[in-house]
CSV table of C-alpha atoms and ligand atoms in Angstrom, one decimal:
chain,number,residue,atom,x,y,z
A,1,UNK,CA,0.0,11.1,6.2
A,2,UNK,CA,-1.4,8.2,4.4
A,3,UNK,CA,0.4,6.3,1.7
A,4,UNK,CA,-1.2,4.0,-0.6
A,5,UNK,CA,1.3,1.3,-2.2
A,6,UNK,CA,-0.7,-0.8,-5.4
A,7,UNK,CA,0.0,-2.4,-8.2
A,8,UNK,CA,-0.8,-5.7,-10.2
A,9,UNK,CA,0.1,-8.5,-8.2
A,10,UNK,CA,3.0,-10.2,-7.5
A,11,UNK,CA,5.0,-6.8,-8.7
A,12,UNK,CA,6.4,-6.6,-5.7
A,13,UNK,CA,4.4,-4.2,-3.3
A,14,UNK,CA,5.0,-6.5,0.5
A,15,UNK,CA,8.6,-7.1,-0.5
A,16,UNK,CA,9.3,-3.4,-1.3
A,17,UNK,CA,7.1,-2.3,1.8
A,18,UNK,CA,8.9,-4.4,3.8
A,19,UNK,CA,11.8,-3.1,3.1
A,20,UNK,CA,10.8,0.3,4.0
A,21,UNK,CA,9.2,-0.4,7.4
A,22,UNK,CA,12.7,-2.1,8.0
A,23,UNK,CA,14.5,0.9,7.3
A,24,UNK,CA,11.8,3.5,8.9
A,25,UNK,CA,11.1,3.1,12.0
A,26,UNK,CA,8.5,5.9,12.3
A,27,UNK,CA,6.4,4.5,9.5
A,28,UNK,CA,3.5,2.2,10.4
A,29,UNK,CA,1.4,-0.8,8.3
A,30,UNK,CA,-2.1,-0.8,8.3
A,31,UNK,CA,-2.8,-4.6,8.7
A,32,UNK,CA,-6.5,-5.3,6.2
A,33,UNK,CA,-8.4,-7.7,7.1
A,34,UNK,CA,-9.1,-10.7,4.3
A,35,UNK,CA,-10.8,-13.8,3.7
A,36,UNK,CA,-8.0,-15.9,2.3
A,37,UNK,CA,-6.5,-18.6,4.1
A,38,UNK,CA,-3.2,-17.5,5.8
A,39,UNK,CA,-0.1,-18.5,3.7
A,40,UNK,CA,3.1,-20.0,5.4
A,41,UNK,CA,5.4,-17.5,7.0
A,42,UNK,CA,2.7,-15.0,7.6
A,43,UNK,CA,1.6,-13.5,11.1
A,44,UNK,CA,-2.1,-12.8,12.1
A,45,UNK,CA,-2.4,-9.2,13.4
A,46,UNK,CA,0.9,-8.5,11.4
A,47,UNK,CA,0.5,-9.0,7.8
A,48,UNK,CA,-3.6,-10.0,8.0
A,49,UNK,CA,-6.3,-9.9,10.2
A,50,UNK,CA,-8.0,-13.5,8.9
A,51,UNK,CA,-11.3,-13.5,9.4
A,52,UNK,CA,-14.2,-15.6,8.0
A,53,UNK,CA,-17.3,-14.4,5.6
A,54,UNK,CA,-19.4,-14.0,7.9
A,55,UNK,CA,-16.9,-11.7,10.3
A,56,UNK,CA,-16.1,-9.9,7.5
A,57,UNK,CA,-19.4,-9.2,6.6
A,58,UNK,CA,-20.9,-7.9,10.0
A,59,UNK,CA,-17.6,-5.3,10.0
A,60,UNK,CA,-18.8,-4.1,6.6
A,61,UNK,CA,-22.7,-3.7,7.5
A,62,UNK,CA,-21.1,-1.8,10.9
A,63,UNK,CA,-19.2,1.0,8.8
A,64,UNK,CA,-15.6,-0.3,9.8
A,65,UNK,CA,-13.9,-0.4,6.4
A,66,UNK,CA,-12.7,2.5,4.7
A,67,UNK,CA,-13.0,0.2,2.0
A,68,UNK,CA,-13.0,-3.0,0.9
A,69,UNK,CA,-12.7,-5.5,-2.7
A,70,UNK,CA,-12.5,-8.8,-3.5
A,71,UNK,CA,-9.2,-9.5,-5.2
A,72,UNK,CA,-8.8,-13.1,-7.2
A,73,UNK,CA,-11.9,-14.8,-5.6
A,74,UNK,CA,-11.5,-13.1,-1.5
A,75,UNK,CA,-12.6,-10.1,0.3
A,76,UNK,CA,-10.0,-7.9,1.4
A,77,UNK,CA,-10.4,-4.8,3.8
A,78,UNK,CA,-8.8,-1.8,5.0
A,79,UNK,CA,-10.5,-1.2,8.5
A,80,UNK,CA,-11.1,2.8,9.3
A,81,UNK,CA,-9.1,1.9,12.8
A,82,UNK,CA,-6.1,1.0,11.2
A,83,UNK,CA,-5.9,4.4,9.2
A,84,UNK,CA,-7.2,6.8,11.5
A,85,UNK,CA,-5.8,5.2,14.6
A,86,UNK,CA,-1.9,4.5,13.1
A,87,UNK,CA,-2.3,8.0,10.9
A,88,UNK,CA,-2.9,10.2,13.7
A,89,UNK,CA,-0.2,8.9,15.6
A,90,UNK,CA,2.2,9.5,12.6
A,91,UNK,CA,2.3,7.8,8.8
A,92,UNK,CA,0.7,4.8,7.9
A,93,UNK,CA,1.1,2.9,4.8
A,94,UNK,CA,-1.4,0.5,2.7
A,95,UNK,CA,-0.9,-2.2,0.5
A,96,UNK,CA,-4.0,-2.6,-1.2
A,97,UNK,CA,-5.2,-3.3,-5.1
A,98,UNK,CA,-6.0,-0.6,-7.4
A,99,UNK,CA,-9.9,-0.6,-6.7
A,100,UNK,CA,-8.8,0.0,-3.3
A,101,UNK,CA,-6.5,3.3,-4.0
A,102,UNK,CA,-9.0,4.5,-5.8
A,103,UNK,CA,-11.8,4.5,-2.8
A,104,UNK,CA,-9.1,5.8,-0.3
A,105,UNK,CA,-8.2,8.7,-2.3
A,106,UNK,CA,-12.0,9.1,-2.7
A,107,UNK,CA,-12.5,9.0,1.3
A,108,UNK,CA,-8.8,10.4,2.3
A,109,UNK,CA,-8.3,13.5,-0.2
A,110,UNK,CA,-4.6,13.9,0.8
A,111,UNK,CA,-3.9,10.4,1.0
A,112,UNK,CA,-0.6,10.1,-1.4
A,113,UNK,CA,-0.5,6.9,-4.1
A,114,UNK,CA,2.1,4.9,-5.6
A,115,UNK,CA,1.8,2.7,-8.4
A,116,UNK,CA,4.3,0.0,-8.3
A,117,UNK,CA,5.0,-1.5,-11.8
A,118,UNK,CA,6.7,-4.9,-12.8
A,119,UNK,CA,9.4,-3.8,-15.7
A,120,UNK,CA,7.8,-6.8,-18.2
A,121,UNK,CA,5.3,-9.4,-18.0
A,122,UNK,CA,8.4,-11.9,-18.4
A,123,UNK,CA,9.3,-10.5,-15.3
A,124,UNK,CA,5.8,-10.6,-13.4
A,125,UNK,CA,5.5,-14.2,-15.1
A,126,UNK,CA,8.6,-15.2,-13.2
A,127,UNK,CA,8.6,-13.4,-9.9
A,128,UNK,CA,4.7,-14.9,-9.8
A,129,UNK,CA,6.2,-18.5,-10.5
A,130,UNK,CA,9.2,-18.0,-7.8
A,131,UNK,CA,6.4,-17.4,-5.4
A,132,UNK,CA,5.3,-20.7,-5.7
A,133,UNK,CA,1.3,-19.5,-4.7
A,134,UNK,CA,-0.4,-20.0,-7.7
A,135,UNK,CA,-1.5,-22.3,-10.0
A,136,UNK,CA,-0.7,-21.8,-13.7
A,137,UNK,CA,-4.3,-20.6,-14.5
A,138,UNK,CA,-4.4,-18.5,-11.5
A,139,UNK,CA,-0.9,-16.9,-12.4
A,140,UNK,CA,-3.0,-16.5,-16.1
A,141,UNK,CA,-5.3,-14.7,-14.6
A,142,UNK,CA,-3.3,-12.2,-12.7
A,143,UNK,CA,-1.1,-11.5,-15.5
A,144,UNK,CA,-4.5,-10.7,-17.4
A,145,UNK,CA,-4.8,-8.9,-14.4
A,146,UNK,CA,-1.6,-7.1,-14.5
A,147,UNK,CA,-2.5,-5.6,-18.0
A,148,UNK,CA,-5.6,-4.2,-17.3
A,149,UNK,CA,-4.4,-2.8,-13.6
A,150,UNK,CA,-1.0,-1.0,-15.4
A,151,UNK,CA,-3.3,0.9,-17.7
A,152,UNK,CA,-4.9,2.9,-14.9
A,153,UNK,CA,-1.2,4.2,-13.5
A,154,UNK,CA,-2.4,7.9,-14.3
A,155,UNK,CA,-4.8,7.9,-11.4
A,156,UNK,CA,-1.6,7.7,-9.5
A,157,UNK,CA,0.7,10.1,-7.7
A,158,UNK,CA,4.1,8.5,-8.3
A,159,UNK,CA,5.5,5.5,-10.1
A,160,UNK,CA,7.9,3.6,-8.8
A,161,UNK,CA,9.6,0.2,-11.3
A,162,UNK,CA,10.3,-2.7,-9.5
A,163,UNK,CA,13.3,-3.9,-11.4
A,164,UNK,CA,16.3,-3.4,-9.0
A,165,UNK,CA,14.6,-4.3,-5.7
A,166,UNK,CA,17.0,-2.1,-4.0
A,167,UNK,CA,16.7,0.8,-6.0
A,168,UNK,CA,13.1,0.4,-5.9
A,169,UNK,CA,12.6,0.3,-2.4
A,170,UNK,CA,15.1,3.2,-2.3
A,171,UNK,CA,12.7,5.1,-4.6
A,172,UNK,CA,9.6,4.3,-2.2
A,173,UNK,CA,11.2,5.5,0.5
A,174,UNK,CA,12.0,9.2,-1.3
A,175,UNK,CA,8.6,9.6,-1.7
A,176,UNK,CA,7.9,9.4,1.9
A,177,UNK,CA,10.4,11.9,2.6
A,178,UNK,CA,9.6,14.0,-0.1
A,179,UNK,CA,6.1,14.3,1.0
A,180,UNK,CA,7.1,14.8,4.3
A,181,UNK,CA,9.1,17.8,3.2
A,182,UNK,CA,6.1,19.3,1.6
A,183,UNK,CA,5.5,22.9,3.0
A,184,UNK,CA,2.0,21.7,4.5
A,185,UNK,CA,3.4,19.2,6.7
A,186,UNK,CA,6.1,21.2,7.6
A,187,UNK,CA,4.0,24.2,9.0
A,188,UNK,CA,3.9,23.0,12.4
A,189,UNK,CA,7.5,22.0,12.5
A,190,UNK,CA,7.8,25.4,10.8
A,191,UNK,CA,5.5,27.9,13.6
A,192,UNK,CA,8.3,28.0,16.9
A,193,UNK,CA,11.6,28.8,14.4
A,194,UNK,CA,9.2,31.4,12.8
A,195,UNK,CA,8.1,32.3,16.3
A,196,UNK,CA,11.8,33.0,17.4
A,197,UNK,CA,12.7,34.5,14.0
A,198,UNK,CA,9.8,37.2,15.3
A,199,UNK,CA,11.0,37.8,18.5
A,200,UNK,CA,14.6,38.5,17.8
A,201,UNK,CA,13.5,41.3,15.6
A,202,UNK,CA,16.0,42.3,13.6
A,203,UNK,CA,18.4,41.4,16.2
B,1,LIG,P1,3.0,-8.4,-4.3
B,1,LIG,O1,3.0,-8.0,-2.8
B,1,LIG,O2,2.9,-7.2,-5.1
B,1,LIG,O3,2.0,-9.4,-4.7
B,1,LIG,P2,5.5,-9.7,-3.6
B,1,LIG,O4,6.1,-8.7,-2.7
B,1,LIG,O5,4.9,-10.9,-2.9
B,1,LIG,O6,4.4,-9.0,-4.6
B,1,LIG,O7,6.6,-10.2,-4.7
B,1,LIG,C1,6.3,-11.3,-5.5
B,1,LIG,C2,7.6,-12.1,-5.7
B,1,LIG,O8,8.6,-11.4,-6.4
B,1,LIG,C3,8.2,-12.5,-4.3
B,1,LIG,O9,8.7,-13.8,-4.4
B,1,LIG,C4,9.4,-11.5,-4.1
B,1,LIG,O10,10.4,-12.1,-3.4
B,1,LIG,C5,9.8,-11.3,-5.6
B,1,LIG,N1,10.3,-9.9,-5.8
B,1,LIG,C6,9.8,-8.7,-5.5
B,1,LIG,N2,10.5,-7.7,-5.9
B,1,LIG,C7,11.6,-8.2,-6.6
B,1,LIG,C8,12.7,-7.7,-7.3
B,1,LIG,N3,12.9,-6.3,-7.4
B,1,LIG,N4,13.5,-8.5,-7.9
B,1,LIG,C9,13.3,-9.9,-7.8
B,1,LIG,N5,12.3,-10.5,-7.2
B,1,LIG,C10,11.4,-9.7,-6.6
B,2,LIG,P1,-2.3,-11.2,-1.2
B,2,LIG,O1,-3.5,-12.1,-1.0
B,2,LIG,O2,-1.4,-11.6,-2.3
B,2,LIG,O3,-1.7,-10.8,0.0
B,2,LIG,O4,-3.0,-9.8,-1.8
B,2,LIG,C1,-3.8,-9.8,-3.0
B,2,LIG,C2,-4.1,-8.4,-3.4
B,2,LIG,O5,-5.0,-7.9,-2.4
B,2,LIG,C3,-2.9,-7.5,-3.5
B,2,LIG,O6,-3.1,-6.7,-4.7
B,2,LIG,C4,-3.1,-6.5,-2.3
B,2,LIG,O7,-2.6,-5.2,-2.6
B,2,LIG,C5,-4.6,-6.5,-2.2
B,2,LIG,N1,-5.1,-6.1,-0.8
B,2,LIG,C6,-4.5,-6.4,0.4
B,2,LIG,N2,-5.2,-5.8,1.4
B,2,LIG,C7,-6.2,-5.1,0.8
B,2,LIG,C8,-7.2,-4.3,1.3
B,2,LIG,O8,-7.4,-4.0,2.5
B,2,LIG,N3,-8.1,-3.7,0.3
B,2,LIG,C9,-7.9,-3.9,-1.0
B,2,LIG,N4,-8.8,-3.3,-1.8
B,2,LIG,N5,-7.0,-4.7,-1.5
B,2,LIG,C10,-6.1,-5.3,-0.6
């Protein structure tokens, strides 16, 4: 199954991921490719594939996103071999922006989305400060961001409100399951107890 994690930035999507792929060991990250410069702390091949423009650009004339954005000024990709490749072997999940959800759920019909939601701007304002990544007018510009983004939560599956980080990333987690209790992805799990329901009989 695929999930899709977005929301405006800085509300918290990489921490609250994170904290599931800690907990879930059979839950995989599908590592985009961007543009941006690699921030302290983070791990080519883990959190990013960096690439330059013009790498970028050949992958996207070959076919190899399943989508791709720019988000505050870079390009930002999800490659089809991350999805396909980490789906088929089990669930995958994406952090990505909300132009991104959208053209996964356009490409991957059952792909599920969460919409991850900051509890105020104060809050967003803060958290976006505490990062210490931005500049005040780029931290301007997501929150303008942030207000357009959290209007369009309706094209999305669940919601989950980043407030208690705990609870939140508790809440992320209970969707996974959840959909992994559906009756669809149960049916295989489901066809050898049927099997050995039938040949018992009424016995
Ligand atoms: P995003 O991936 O959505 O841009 P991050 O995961 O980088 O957001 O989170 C932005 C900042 O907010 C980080 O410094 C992170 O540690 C902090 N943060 C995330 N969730 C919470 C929370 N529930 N409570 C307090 N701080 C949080
Ligand atoms: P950051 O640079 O802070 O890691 O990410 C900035 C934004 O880009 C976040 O909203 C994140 O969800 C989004 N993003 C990360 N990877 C992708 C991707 O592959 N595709 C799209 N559309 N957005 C992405």
């Amino acid at each position: 199954m695929i999930f899709v994690v977005s929301g405006p930035s800085g509300c918290g999507k990489s921490t609250l991921i994170g904290r599931v792929l800690a907990r879930r060991r059979d839950l995989r990250f599908s590592v985009s490719h961007t543009t941006r410069a690699r921030r302290k702390g983070e791990r080519a091949g883990r959190d990013y594939f960096f690439v330059d423009p013009a790498a970028f650009e050949r992958m996207a004339a070959r076919g190899r996103f399943a989508e791709w954005a720019v988000v505050h000024g870079h390009r930002y990709g999800t490659s089809k071999a991350e999805v396909e490749v980490k789906g088929r072997g089990g669930d995958v999940v994406l952090d990505v922006d909300v132009q991104g959800a959208r053209s996964i759920r356009a490409l991957y019909k059952d792909a599920v989305t969460v919409f991850v939601l900051p509890p105020r701007p104060a809050v967003l304002r803060r958290r976006l400060i505490a990062r210490g990544l931005d500049a005040p007018d780029a931290i301007r510009a997501r929150l303008a961001n942030a207000r357009r983004e959290i209007e369009r939560y309706r094209e999305f599956d669940y919601l989950v409100v980043n407030d208690d980080l705990e609870r939140a990333a508790a809440e992320l987690e209970a969707i996974i399951v959840g959909q992994r209790c559906r009756r669809p992805a149960r049916e295989a799990a489901l066809a050898p107890i049927l099997r050995s329901f039938r040949a018992a009989g009424g016995r």
